[in-house]
Amino acid sequence: MSSPVVFPFKSNILLDRKSSRHLYLQLCDQIIGYIKSGKIAPSTKLPGSRKLSEDLSIHRKTVIATYDELMSQGWIESIPARGTFVSKDLPIISPKKLKETSTIDSLKNTSGFEFRKRHHLVRKGIETIQASLKIDDGVPDHRLAPIEDIAKIYRNITKKTYHQHLLNYGDTYGNIELRRALVIYLNQTRGLKITEDNVLITRGSQMGIYLASQLLLNDRKTIIAGNTNYMTADNTFTEAGGIIKRVSVDEYGMNTQEIESICKQQPIHAVYVTSHHHHPTTVTLSAERRMHLLDIAHKYNLAIVEDDYDYDFHYNNAPILPLASNDHHGNVVYIGGFTKIIAPALRIGYFIAPKDMIDEAARLRRILDRQGDTLLEQTLARMIHNGDVQRHSNKVRRIYKARRDLFCTLLREKLGDFFDFKTPKGGMAVWVQLKKPYHWDIVIAEALKQDIAFNPEWRRYDNDNSGHNGIRIGFAALNEKEIIAFIDKMILVMKIIKVKPTE
Ligand SMILES: Cc1ncc(COP(=O)(O)O)c(C=O)c1O
C-alpha cells in the first residue's frame, strides 16, 4: 500500500478553481479517494473546518459543505466534543456518484450559514430498511384505528356554521370541550381529581415530556431516571440542560431506595417514571414503591414526571391507578395521550399538573406551537362523550391481549432455548433477552437476510451502557399471520446461527 496521507492535506489536495465542478465536490472526491484507497484509515481524526480551510486557502463554508456531504454519505462521522473522524464502519455500497452540480443546485443541500446541529439526535431508525416484516418496539396497530368514525365526526363538526370559530386562533391550553371531557374521563378512569385548570392539551405525550423538561431542568438540574430508560425521554432531558442520574430497575420497577439515597446526597429536581409499564422492560412499579416515591417527592420537593403512555393496555387485571391519583401535595406531572389507543398520527395528548405549572407550560407551548389541531380536538371530545374512545380502547385491548398471548406462547414454545422473557402484564411489547452466547447484532443481521428488520439501534435504551442483551419486540402491531411468520422466520434465523447455548 502506498504511504498514508499526512495531515494537513495541503500538499495532498489539488483544487481546480477553474473547473465547473464545485470546490466542495472536488474536495469530497479526493477525500473519498484517499479513504477508499486506505490512505486515510477508519477512525482517523480529520482537521477542523477552520484549520483545513486555512491550509487549503478556501472558504470555511466550503469545508463545512464537504464534511456535511461526506457525513450524509457515511464516510465520516462527527463525535460531539471530540471532532470529525473517518467512520469506523464505512459504507459497504459505493456512494452514489456525486453529480455534476452547479453552485445553485448545491445550495439546495447545503446552507450558506452555520446553525446548531445536534448529532446526538441523529437516528438510524428502521424506516429506510427494506423488509417485508418490520419489528417495532411496541406501537399500536394503526390498521385498527377507527378512521371512519373520526372522519364522520370531523366532517360533521366542520359542516356546522357555529363551529366556524374553531378555524380561528384559539386557546393555547387546547380546545375547552376536550379539556372538560378529559376532566371527566381521567377522573373516572384513573382516579384523578382534576379540574380543567389542570389540563393542557398537547400534541402527544412527547410534547408533554418536552414541556416538563424545559420547565424543570434548566441550569443543569438533576432528574432521576431508570437504567435502562426510554431514550427519547433521556434525550429530551439532556436537551433541556438537565443531568440524568440513574437508578436500577428490577421486577418491581425503579428502585426507590436508591432514589431516596440520592436525594439525601444532592439536590434532585425530578424523577421520570413510566410507572404502569416501565420502558423498556415493561415491569409495573409496585404499590409499595409507588407510595415510597410519592413520600420522597413530598419530602424533597421534587416533581414526579409520570409518563403513562400505554395506560389503556393492561391485560391480566384492571390497570393500576397512576401515581397522579394519589398525589396530595402537587408533586406529579401526569403525561398521556391518545396516540397509543387510536393511532400514532393522531397527535393529541395531555399534560396534567397543578395550575401554576399548567399556566407556565401553556406560555412555553405558545412559542413552539401556537395551538393544537382544534377541530381534531373537538372531534376527540365528541368521541369521549359518546363512548367511542372507550369502546375502541376495549376492542383493541382484547385484540392486543390475544396477540400478546399468541406471541409469548409461540416464542416460549419454539424459541425458548434462545430467549429469556416474561410475559408482560400489559403494554405493546415484550422485553426479550438473548441467552448467552448469542448476540442481537448477529441475530439482527441474519434476520434481515430472512426479510425481517429489527431496529439497528436496539441498544438505544441502554444509555448508561449496562451492556444488557435485551430488546423490545412489539407484538401489538402484528396480526396473527404476521406473528406466525415472524416466529417461523426466527426459528430459521436461530438454526442458521447454530450456536449451542451455554446456559
Ligand atoms: C415511553 C414513551 N413515552 C412517550 C412516548 C411518545 O408518545 P406520543 O406518540 O404520544 O408522543 C412513547 C412513544 O412510543 C413512549 O414509548
Short mmCIF file of C-alpha atoms and ligand atoms in Angstrom, two decimals:
data_model
loop_
_atom_site.label_atom_id
_atom_site.label_comp_id
_atom_site.label_asym_id
_atom_site.label_seq_id
_atom_site.Cartn_x
_atom_site.Cartn_y
_atom_site.Cartn_z
CA MET A 1 0.00 0.00 0.00
CA SER A 2 1.25 3.48 -0.77
CA SER A 3 2.17 5.82 2.04
CA PRO A 4 -0.61 7.28 4.19
CA VAL A 5 -1.84 10.79 3.66
CA VAL A 6 -0.22 13.21 6.05
CA PHE A 7 -2.26 15.95 7.61
CA PRO A 8 -2.66 18.77 6.89
CA PHE A 9 -3.97 17.92 3.45
CA LYS A 10 -2.30 20.95 1.90
CA SER A 11 0.07 19.06 -0.33
CA ASN A 12 -2.34 16.17 -0.95
CA ILE A 13 -5.33 18.05 -2.25
CA LEU A 14 -5.40 19.75 -5.59
CA LEU A 15 -8.35 22.02 -6.21
CA ASP A 16 -9.06 23.41 -9.63
CA ARG A 17 -10.76 26.76 -9.27
CA LYS A 18 -11.42 26.92 -13.00
CA SER A 19 -13.29 23.62 -13.07
CA SER A 20 -17.07 23.68 -13.45
CA ARG A 21 -17.21 21.19 -10.58
CA HIS A 22 -17.84 22.96 -7.30
CA LEU A 23 -14.85 23.12 -4.93
CA TYR A 24 -16.62 21.26 -2.16
CA LEU A 25 -17.36 18.37 -4.51
CA GLN A 26 -13.74 18.26 -5.67
CA LEU A 27 -12.69 18.10 -2.04
CA CYS A 28 -15.26 15.34 -1.37
CA ASP A 29 -13.98 13.31 -4.36
CA GLN A 30 -10.39 13.48 -3.17
CA ILE A 31 -11.09 12.65 0.47
CA ILE A 32 -13.29 9.70 -0.58
CA GLY A 33 -10.50 8.59 -2.91
CA TYR A 34 -7.99 8.61 -0.03
CA ILE A 35 -10.39 6.74 2.26
CA LYS A 36 -11.17 4.14 -0.41
CA SER A 37 -7.50 3.59 -1.18
CA GLY A 38 -6.77 3.12 2.53
CA LYS A 39 -4.50 6.14 2.68
CA ILE A 40 -6.75 7.59 5.34
CA ALA A 41 -7.69 4.84 7.77
CA PRO A 42 -11.06 4.40 9.52
CA SER A 43 -11.29 6.40 12.77
CA THR A 44 -8.64 8.90 11.62
CA LYS A 45 -9.33 12.34 13.01
CA LEU A 46 -9.83 14.97 10.32
CA PRO A 47 -8.68 18.56 10.74
CA GLY A 48 -11.28 21.06 11.98
CA SER A 49 -13.05 23.07 9.30
CA ARG A 50 -11.24 26.27 10.25
CA LYS A 51 -7.81 24.64 10.06
CA LEU A 52 -8.47 22.85 6.78
CA SER A 53 -9.90 25.97 5.17
CA GLU A 54 -6.78 27.91 6.18
CA ASP A 55 -4.48 25.13 4.94
CA LEU A 56 -6.23 24.92 1.59
CA SER A 57 -6.92 28.65 1.32
CA ILE A 58 -10.59 28.09 0.69
CA HIS A 59 -13.68 29.40 2.43
CA ARG A 60 -14.61 27.63 5.63
CA LYS A 61 -18.16 27.12 4.34
CA THR A 62 -16.70 25.01 1.53
CA VAL A 63 -15.06 22.69 4.06
CA ILE A 64 -18.26 22.55 6.11
CA ALA A 65 -20.21 21.66 2.95
CA THR A 66 -17.66 18.95 2.19
CA TYR A 67 -17.87 17.46 5.67
CA ASP A 68 -21.69 17.56 5.58
CA GLU A 69 -21.75 15.72 2.26
CA LEU A 70 -19.25 13.11 3.46
CA MET A 71 -21.23 12.69 6.65
CA SER A 72 -24.51 12.22 4.82
CA GLN A 73 -22.86 9.52 2.70
CA GLY A 74 -21.49 7.79 5.78
CA TRP A 75 -17.75 8.30 5.06
CA ILE A 76 -17.12 10.41 8.13
CA GLU A 77 -18.81 10.97 11.46
CA SER A 78 -18.87 13.76 13.96
CA ILE A 79 -18.36 12.89 17.61
CA PRO A 80 -19.62 15.65 19.92
CA ALA A 81 -16.81 17.47 21.76
CA ARG A 82 -14.18 15.34 20.01
CA GLY A 83 -14.23 16.27 16.36
CA THR A 84 -14.70 14.75 12.94
CA PHE A 85 -13.44 11.27 12.17
CA VAL A 86 -13.35 8.86 9.26
CA SER A 87 -16.21 6.43 10.01
CA LYS A 88 -15.38 3.20 11.76
CA ASP A 89 -17.98 1.44 9.62
CA LEU A 90 -17.50 2.66 6.11
CA PRO A 91 -20.34 2.48 3.58
CA ILE A 92 -20.49 -1.02 2.12
CA ILE A 93 -22.08 0.07 -1.08
CA SER A 94 -20.08 2.58 -3.06
CA PRO A 95 -21.60 6.01 -2.60
CA LYS A 96 -23.84 7.42 -5.23
CA LYS A 97 -21.80 9.26 -7.78
CA LEU A 98 -21.66 12.92 -6.93
CA LYS A 99 -23.42 14.52 -9.78
CA GLU A 100 -22.03 17.47 -11.61
CA THR A 101 -23.79 20.15 -9.67
CA SER A 102 -23.95 23.81 -10.25
CA THR A 103 -23.40 26.18 -7.37
CA ILE A 104 -27.11 27.00 -7.41
CA ASP A 105 -28.08 23.32 -7.07
CA SER A 106 -25.61 22.70 -4.31
CA LEU A 107 -27.17 25.47 -2.27
CA LYS A 108 -30.31 23.38 -2.00
CA ASN A 109 -28.41 20.80 0.02
CA THR A 110 -26.00 22.94 1.90
CA SER A 111 -26.79 26.04 3.89
CA GLY A 112 -24.66 29.07 3.29
CA PHE A 113 -24.68 29.75 7.01
CA GLU A 114 -23.95 27.98 10.23
CA PHE A 115 -26.56 26.57 12.50
CA ARG A 116 -26.60 24.33 15.52
CA LYS A 117 -26.53 20.65 14.68
CA ARG A 118 -27.50 18.01 17.16
CA HIS A 119 -25.57 14.99 16.00
CA HIS A 120 -26.54 13.11 19.16
CA LEU A 121 -30.15 13.23 17.97
CA VAL A 122 -29.42 11.59 14.62
CA ARG A 123 -31.34 8.31 14.46
CA LYS A 124 -30.72 5.47 12.04
CA GLY A 125 -34.23 4.15 12.54
CA ILE A 126 -35.90 1.28 10.79
CA GLU A 127 -37.85 3.33 8.23
CA THR A 128 -35.29 3.13 5.44
CA ILE A 129 -34.65 -0.61 5.80
CA GLN A 130 -36.39 -2.75 3.20
CA ALA A 131 -38.04 -5.87 4.64
CA SER A 132 -41.42 -7.48 4.45
CA LEU A 133 -41.74 -7.65 8.24
CA LYS A 134 -40.56 -4.74 10.36
CA ILE A 135 -40.33 -5.29 14.07
CA ASP A 136 -41.09 -2.21 16.16
CA ASP A 137 -40.55 -1.72 19.86
CA GLY A 138 -44.22 -1.59 20.81
CA VAL A 139 -46.53 0.58 18.78
CA PRO A 140 -50.26 0.25 18.16
CA ASP A 141 -51.67 -1.30 15.01
CA HIS A 142 -52.71 1.75 13.02
CA ARG A 143 -54.77 -0.54 10.77
CA LEU A 144 -57.28 -0.80 13.65
CA ALA A 145 -57.78 2.96 14.01
CA PRO A 146 -61.48 3.95 13.87
CA ILE A 147 -60.80 6.22 10.95
CA GLU A 148 -64.40 6.18 9.63
CA ASP A 149 -65.80 7.33 12.99
CA ILE A 150 -63.17 10.05 13.24
CA ALA A 151 -63.82 11.25 9.70
CA LYS A 152 -67.60 11.26 10.20
CA ILE A 153 -67.46 13.36 13.36
CA TYR A 154 -64.80 15.66 11.91
CA ARG A 155 -66.95 16.23 8.82
CA ASN A 156 -69.97 16.92 10.95
CA ILE A 157 -68.16 19.49 13.03
CA THR A 158 -66.82 21.34 10.01
CA LYS A 159 -70.29 21.45 8.42
CA LYS A 160 -71.88 23.34 11.29
CA THR A 161 -71.52 27.10 10.89
CA TYR A 162 -71.43 27.64 14.65
CA HIS A 163 -68.19 25.69 14.69
CA GLN A 164 -66.53 28.09 12.26
CA HIS A 165 -64.71 29.77 15.14
CA LEU A 166 -62.67 26.59 15.53
CA LEU A 167 -60.80 27.59 12.39
CA ASN A 168 -59.57 30.74 14.07
CA TYR A 169 -56.70 31.21 16.51
CA GLY A 170 -57.84 29.53 19.68
CA ASP A 171 -56.81 28.68 23.18
CA THR A 172 -53.18 27.68 23.72
CA TYR A 173 -54.36 25.39 26.51
CA GLY A 174 -56.37 23.37 23.99
CA ASN A 175 -59.98 23.02 22.98
CA ILE A 176 -62.15 23.68 26.01
CA GLU A 177 -64.59 20.86 25.20
CA LEU A 178 -61.77 18.38 25.12
CA ARG A 179 -60.31 19.72 28.35
CA ARG A 180 -63.70 19.30 30.02
CA ALA A 181 -64.18 15.85 28.53
CA LEU A 182 -60.75 14.85 29.78
CA VAL A 183 -61.53 16.01 33.31
CA ILE A 184 -64.45 13.58 33.45
CA TYR A 185 -62.63 10.82 31.56
CA LEU A 186 -59.42 10.93 33.61
CA ASN A 187 -61.18 11.39 36.95
CA GLN A 188 -63.39 8.40 36.20
CA THR A 189 -60.88 6.05 34.62
CA ARG A 190 -57.71 6.93 36.55
CA GLY A 191 -58.87 8.25 39.87
CA LEU A 192 -57.51 11.74 39.25
CA LYS A 193 -59.10 14.71 41.00
CA ILE A 194 -58.56 17.45 38.48
CA THR A 195 -60.43 20.39 37.02
CA GLU A 196 -59.94 21.90 33.59
CA ASP A 197 -57.36 24.28 35.10
CA ASN A 198 -55.09 21.27 35.46
CA VAL A 199 -55.26 20.28 31.79
CA LEU A 200 -53.15 21.39 28.86
CA ILE A 201 -53.75 19.61 25.57
CA THR A 202 -50.52 18.66 23.80
CA ARG A 203 -49.59 17.04 20.53
CA GLY A 204 -48.90 13.64 22.04
CA SER A 205 -47.01 12.58 25.14
CA GLN A 206 -43.68 13.66 23.72
CA MET A 207 -44.67 17.31 23.81
CA GLY A 208 -45.58 16.83 27.46
CA ILE A 209 -42.16 15.33 28.23
CA TYR A 210 -40.56 18.24 26.40
CA LEU A 211 -42.54 20.91 28.26
CA ALA A 212 -41.90 19.27 31.64
CA SER A 213 -38.18 19.01 30.90
CA GLN A 214 -37.89 22.61 29.79
CA LEU A 215 -39.70 23.83 32.89
CA LEU A 216 -37.93 21.59 35.39
CA LEU A 217 -34.41 21.01 34.21
CA ASN A 218 -32.81 24.33 33.32
CA ASP A 219 -29.39 25.21 34.78
CA ARG A 220 -28.17 21.62 34.89
CA LYS A 221 -30.78 20.45 37.36
CA THR A 222 -30.86 16.74 38.01
CA ILE A 223 -33.56 14.25 37.07
CA ILE A 224 -33.55 10.63 38.15
CA ALA A 225 -34.41 8.00 35.54
CA GLY A 226 -34.15 4.25 35.33
CA ASN A 227 -31.27 2.25 34.00
CA THR A 228 -32.46 1.41 31.37
CA ASN A 229 -34.85 4.09 30.16
CA TYR A 230 -36.84 5.40 27.19
CA MET A 231 -34.17 7.03 25.04
CA THR A 232 -36.27 9.88 23.67
CA ALA A 233 -37.08 10.98 27.21
CA ASP A 234 -33.36 10.86 28.08
CA ASN A 235 -32.58 12.99 25.02
CA THR A 236 -35.30 15.45 25.95
CA PHE A 237 -33.89 15.88 29.48
CA THR A 238 -30.38 16.45 28.15
CA GLU A 239 -31.64 18.86 25.52
CA ALA A 240 -33.29 20.90 28.27
CA GLY A 241 -29.94 21.17 30.05
CA GLY A 242 -30.68 18.58 32.70
CA ILE A 243 -28.37 15.98 34.20
CA ILE A 244 -29.63 12.41 34.40
CA LYS A 245 -28.88 10.27 37.42
CA ARG A 246 -29.67 6.57 37.07
CA VAL A 247 -31.17 4.08 39.47
CA SER A 248 -31.61 0.39 38.86
CA VAL A 249 -34.84 -1.18 37.67
CA ASP A 250 -35.90 -4.67 38.75
CA GLU A 251 -39.10 -6.69 38.53
CA TYR A 252 -40.83 -4.16 40.82
CA GLY A 253 -39.83 -1.15 38.74
CA MET A 254 -37.43 1.66 39.63
CA ASN A 255 -35.59 1.18 42.90
CA THR A 256 -36.99 3.88 45.18
CA GLN A 257 -34.48 3.16 47.98
CA GLU A 258 -31.76 4.23 45.55
CA ILE A 259 -33.81 7.31 44.65
CA GLU A 260 -34.05 8.30 48.30
CA SER A 261 -30.33 7.75 48.92
CA ILE A 262 -29.52 10.08 46.01
CA CYS A 263 -31.97 12.69 47.32
CA LYS A 264 -30.16 12.61 50.68
CA GLN A 265 -26.86 13.32 48.99
CA GLN A 266 -27.66 16.00 46.41
CA PRO A 267 -30.45 18.28 45.21
CA ILE A 268 -32.78 16.42 42.87
CA HIS A 269 -35.46 18.16 40.88
CA ALA A 270 -37.45 15.43 39.27
CA VAL A 271 -37.93 11.71 38.76
CA TYR A 272 -39.11 10.35 35.42
CA VAL A 273 -41.15 7.21 35.72
CA THR A 274 -43.14 5.04 33.34
CA SER A 275 -44.94 3.54 36.32
CA HIS A 276 -47.53 1.42 34.57
CA HIS A 277 -45.13 -0.42 32.30
CA HIS A 278 -41.51 0.59 32.64
CA HIS A 279 -39.95 1.47 29.34
CA PRO A 280 -38.20 -0.60 28.07
CA THR A 281 -38.54 -3.60 30.41
CA THR A 282 -42.38 -3.45 30.78
CA VAL A 283 -42.47 -4.10 34.57
CA THR A 284 -45.05 -2.34 36.74
CA LEU A 285 -43.93 -0.15 39.63
CA SER A 286 -45.04 -1.96 42.80
CA ALA A 287 -47.64 -0.46 45.14
CA GLU A 288 -45.05 -0.14 47.91
CA ARG A 289 -42.63 1.73 45.68
CA ARG A 290 -45.40 3.99 44.41
CA MET A 291 -46.17 5.09 47.96
CA HIS A 292 -42.49 5.47 48.71
CA LEU A 293 -41.90 7.58 45.61
CA LEU A 294 -44.78 9.93 46.47
CA ASP A 295 -43.36 10.28 50.01
CA ILE A 296 -39.92 11.06 48.63
CA ALA A 297 -41.36 13.65 46.25
CA HIS A 298 -43.16 15.39 49.09
CA LYS A 299 -40.20 15.19 51.46
CA TYR A 300 -37.61 16.52 49.00
CA ASN A 301 -39.92 18.82 46.99
CA LEU A 302 -39.38 17.14 43.70
CA ALA A 303 -41.51 16.61 40.63
CA ILE A 304 -42.53 13.17 39.51
CA VAL A 305 -42.88 13.18 35.74
CA GLU A 306 -45.23 10.24 35.28
CA ASP A 307 -45.32 9.15 31.66
CA ASP A 308 -48.39 6.94 31.39
CA TYR A 309 -48.00 6.34 27.66
CA ASP A 310 -49.85 3.00 27.50
CA TYR A 311 -52.25 3.11 30.43
CA ASP A 312 -55.07 1.53 28.44
CA PHE A 313 -53.25 -1.70 27.75
CA HIS A 314 -53.20 -3.86 30.83
CA TYR A 315 -54.33 -7.44 30.31
CA ASN A 316 -54.21 -9.55 33.46
CA ASN A 317 -56.22 -7.33 35.79
CA ALA A 318 -57.56 -3.80 35.94
CA PRO A 319 -54.95 -1.16 35.18
CA ILE A 320 -53.13 0.12 38.25
CA LEU A 321 -54.08 3.67 39.08
CA PRO A 322 -51.34 6.17 38.32
CA LEU A 323 -49.25 7.91 40.97
CA ALA A 324 -51.16 11.05 39.99
CA SER A 325 -54.30 9.58 41.56
CA ASN A 326 -52.60 9.66 44.96
CA ASP A 327 -50.82 12.96 44.63
CA HIS A 328 -51.91 15.04 47.62
CA HIS A 329 -49.14 17.63 47.52
CA GLY A 330 -48.96 18.69 43.89
CA ASN A 331 -45.82 16.72 43.04
CA VAL A 332 -46.93 14.81 39.96
CA VAL A 333 -46.88 15.96 36.35
CA TYR A 334 -49.01 13.39 34.59
CA ILE A 335 -48.47 12.83 30.87
CA GLY A 336 -50.52 10.72 28.49
CA GLY A 337 -52.31 10.76 25.21
CA PHE A 338 -54.39 9.11 22.52
CA THR A 339 -51.58 8.18 20.14
CA LYS A 340 -51.44 4.65 21.51
CA ILE A 341 -55.17 3.99 21.86
CA ILE A 342 -56.13 5.40 18.49
CA ALA A 343 -53.16 5.95 16.17
CA PRO A 344 -49.69 7.49 16.43
CA ALA A 345 -50.57 10.08 13.80
CA LEU A 346 -53.46 11.38 15.86
CA ARG A 347 -51.26 13.81 17.73
CA ILE A 348 -53.31 14.53 20.81
CA GLY A 349 -52.03 14.15 24.31
CA TYR A 350 -52.47 15.77 27.70
CA PHE A 351 -50.28 17.34 30.32
CA ILE A 352 -51.87 17.30 33.77
CA ALA A 353 -50.33 19.32 36.59
CA PRO A 354 -51.05 21.91 39.27
CA LYS A 355 -52.43 25.13 37.74
CA ASP A 356 -49.28 27.22 38.16
CA MET A 357 -47.31 24.65 36.15
CA ILE A 358 -50.06 24.40 33.51
CA ASP A 359 -50.03 28.18 33.02
CA GLU A 360 -46.28 28.20 32.57
CA ALA A 361 -46.36 25.19 30.23
CA ALA A 362 -49.04 26.94 28.13
CA ARG A 363 -46.81 30.03 27.79
CA LEU A 364 -43.92 27.88 26.69
CA ARG A 365 -46.05 25.84 24.33
CA ARG A 366 -47.29 29.03 22.68
CA ILE A 367 -43.84 29.88 21.33
CA LEU A 368 -43.35 26.37 19.96
CA ASP A 369 -46.82 25.57 18.65
CA ARG A 370 -49.43 28.30 18.92
CA GLN A 371 -52.22 25.82 19.49
CA GLY A 372 -53.20 22.29 18.63
CA ASP A 373 -55.48 20.96 15.93
CA THR A 374 -58.69 22.43 17.33
CA LEU A 375 -61.02 20.54 15.02
CA LEU A 376 -59.43 17.21 15.81
CA GLU A 377 -59.51 18.06 19.50
CA GLN A 378 -63.22 18.82 19.21
CA THR A 379 -63.68 15.52 17.37
CA LEU A 380 -61.98 13.64 20.15
CA ALA A 381 -64.06 15.43 22.78
CA ARG A 382 -67.16 14.12 20.98
CA MET A 383 -65.70 10.64 20.80
CA ILE A 384 -65.09 10.65 24.54
CA HIS A 385 -68.60 11.96 25.25
CA ASN A 386 -70.35 9.39 23.10
CA GLY A 387 -68.22 6.49 24.36
CA ASP A 388 -66.34 5.84 21.07
CA VAL A 389 -62.92 6.15 22.68
CA GLN A 390 -63.75 3.73 25.49
CA ARG A 391 -65.35 1.24 23.05
CA HIS A 392 -62.34 1.38 20.77
CA SER A 393 -59.97 1.06 23.67
CA ASN A 394 -61.82 -2.07 24.88
CA LYS A 395 -61.77 -3.53 21.39
CA VAL A 396 -58.04 -3.06 20.79
CA ARG A 397 -57.22 -4.20 24.31
CA ARG A 398 -58.90 -7.55 23.55
CA ILE A 399 -57.05 -7.82 20.24
CA TYR A 400 -53.67 -6.93 21.74
CA LYS A 401 -54.19 -9.37 24.61
CA ALA A 402 -54.82 -12.17 22.10
CA ARG A 403 -51.72 -11.11 20.15
CA ARG A 404 -49.61 -10.98 23.32
CA ASP A 405 -50.78 -14.46 24.30
CA LEU A 406 -50.08 -15.94 20.88
CA PHE A 407 -46.73 -14.19 20.57
CA CYS A 408 -45.50 -15.21 24.02
CA THR A 409 -46.77 -18.79 23.71
CA LEU A 410 -45.01 -19.31 20.38
CA LEU A 411 -41.86 -17.53 21.49
CA ARG A 412 -41.65 -19.73 24.58
CA GLU A 413 -42.53 -22.99 22.81
CA LYS A 414 -40.48 -22.56 19.67
CA LEU A 415 -37.63 -20.29 20.70
CA GLY A 416 -37.39 -20.76 24.45
CA ASP A 417 -33.86 -22.19 24.10
CA PHE A 418 -32.62 -18.86 22.87
CA PHE A 419 -34.67 -16.17 24.52
CA ASP A 420 -35.45 -15.20 28.11
CA PHE A 421 -38.54 -13.13 28.71
CA LYS A 422 -41.53 -12.72 30.98
CA THR A 423 -44.99 -12.34 29.53
CA PRO A 424 -45.73 -8.65 30.09
CA LYS A 425 -48.85 -7.81 32.09
CA GLY A 426 -49.59 -5.03 29.68
CA GLY A 427 -48.25 -2.73 27.03
CA MET A 428 -47.45 -3.49 23.43
CA ALA A 429 -44.02 -5.10 23.62
CA VAL A 430 -42.07 -7.94 25.24
CA TRP A 431 -38.63 -7.36 26.72
CA VAL A 432 -36.62 -10.21 25.24
CA GLN A 433 -33.10 -11.07 26.39
CA LEU A 434 -30.94 -13.35 24.29
CA LYS A 435 -29.31 -16.19 26.14
CA LYS A 436 -25.55 -16.48 26.08
CA PRO A 437 -23.60 -16.77 23.82
CA TYR A 438 -25.99 -15.26 21.29
CA HIS A 439 -25.85 -11.63 20.41
CA TRP A 440 -28.54 -9.39 18.98
CA ASP A 441 -26.13 -7.86 16.45
CA ILE A 442 -25.69 -11.26 14.83
CA VAL A 443 -29.36 -12.20 15.15
CA ILE A 444 -30.48 -8.89 13.63
CA ALA A 445 -28.06 -9.24 10.69
CA GLU A 446 -29.25 -12.79 9.97
CA ALA A 447 -32.91 -11.81 10.42
CA LEU A 448 -32.52 -9.17 7.74
CA LYS A 449 -31.40 -11.85 5.31
CA GLN A 450 -34.69 -13.59 6.10
CA ASP A 451 -36.59 -10.35 5.35
CA ILE A 452 -37.20 -9.32 8.95
CA ALA A 453 -36.00 -5.89 10.02
CA PHE A 454 -35.26 -5.05 13.62
CA ASN A 455 -34.26 -1.56 14.62
CA PRO A 456 -30.46 -1.47 14.23
CA GLU A 457 -30.34 0.86 17.24
CA TRP A 458 -31.50 -1.90 19.57
CA ARG A 459 -29.15 -0.67 22.28
CA ARG A 460 -30.77 2.74 22.34
CA TYR A 461 -32.43 2.29 25.71
CA ASP A 462 -29.13 1.43 27.32
CA ASN A 463 -27.82 4.96 27.63
CA ASP A 464 -25.73 4.04 30.65
CA ASN A 465 -24.02 1.17 28.83
CA SER A 466 -25.13 -1.52 31.23
CA GLY A 467 -24.48 -3.97 28.38
CA HIS A 468 -27.76 -5.86 28.57
CA ASN A 469 -28.62 -8.20 25.75
CA GLY A 470 -32.29 -7.22 25.65
CA ILE A 471 -34.55 -5.84 23.01
CA ARG A 472 -38.17 -4.69 22.96
CA ILE A 473 -40.22 -6.65 20.48
CA GLY A 474 -43.58 -5.11 19.71
CA PHE A 475 -46.42 -7.60 19.27
CA ALA A 476 -49.42 -5.25 19.11
CA ALA A 477 -48.96 -4.14 15.51
CA LEU A 478 -48.58 -7.74 14.23
CA ASN A 479 -51.67 -9.70 13.33
CA GLU A 480 -51.89 -13.47 13.86
CA LYS A 481 -50.47 -14.30 10.43
CA GLU A 482 -47.57 -11.88 10.92
CA ILE A 483 -46.79 -13.26 14.38
CA ILE A 484 -46.65 -16.79 13.00
CA ALA A 485 -44.50 -15.66 10.06
CA PHE A 486 -42.17 -13.86 12.48
CA ILE A 487 -41.76 -16.91 14.72
CA ASP A 488 -41.17 -19.24 11.74
CA LYS A 489 -38.51 -16.97 10.33
CA MET A 490 -36.83 -16.54 13.70
CA ILE A 491 -36.67 -20.34 14.07
CA LEU A 492 -34.77 -20.37 10.78
CA VAL A 493 -32.54 -17.49 11.87
CA MET A 494 -31.57 -19.24 15.10
CA LYS A 495 -30.94 -22.52 13.24
CA ILE A 496 -28.60 -20.74 10.85
CA ILE A 497 -26.71 -19.10 13.68
CA LYS A 498 -26.27 -22.61 15.04
CA VAL A 499 -24.53 -21.97 18.33
CA LYS A 500 -25.47 -24.10 21.28
CA PRO A 501 -26.42 -22.02 24.30
CA THR A 502 -24.06 -22.39 27.27
CA GLU A 503 -26.76 -21.66 29.85
C1 LIG B 1 -42.41 5.70 26.99
C2 LIG B 1 -42.98 6.58 25.93
N1 LIG B 1 -43.30 7.83 26.23
C3 LIG B 1 -43.78 8.67 25.30
C4 LIG B 1 -43.94 8.29 24.01
C5 LIG B 1 -44.41 9.30 22.99
O1 LIG B 1 -45.72 9.11 22.66
P1 LIG B 1 -46.52 10.10 21.70
O2 LIG B 1 -46.55 9.46 20.37
O3 LIG B 1 -47.85 10.21 22.35
O4 LIG B 1 -45.81 11.41 21.69
C6 LIG B 1 -43.61 7.00 23.63
C7 LIG B 1 -43.77 6.57 22.23
O5 LIG B 1 -43.53 5.46 21.85
C8 LIG B 1 -43.12 6.11 24.62
O6 LIG B 1 -42.79 4.86 24.30
#
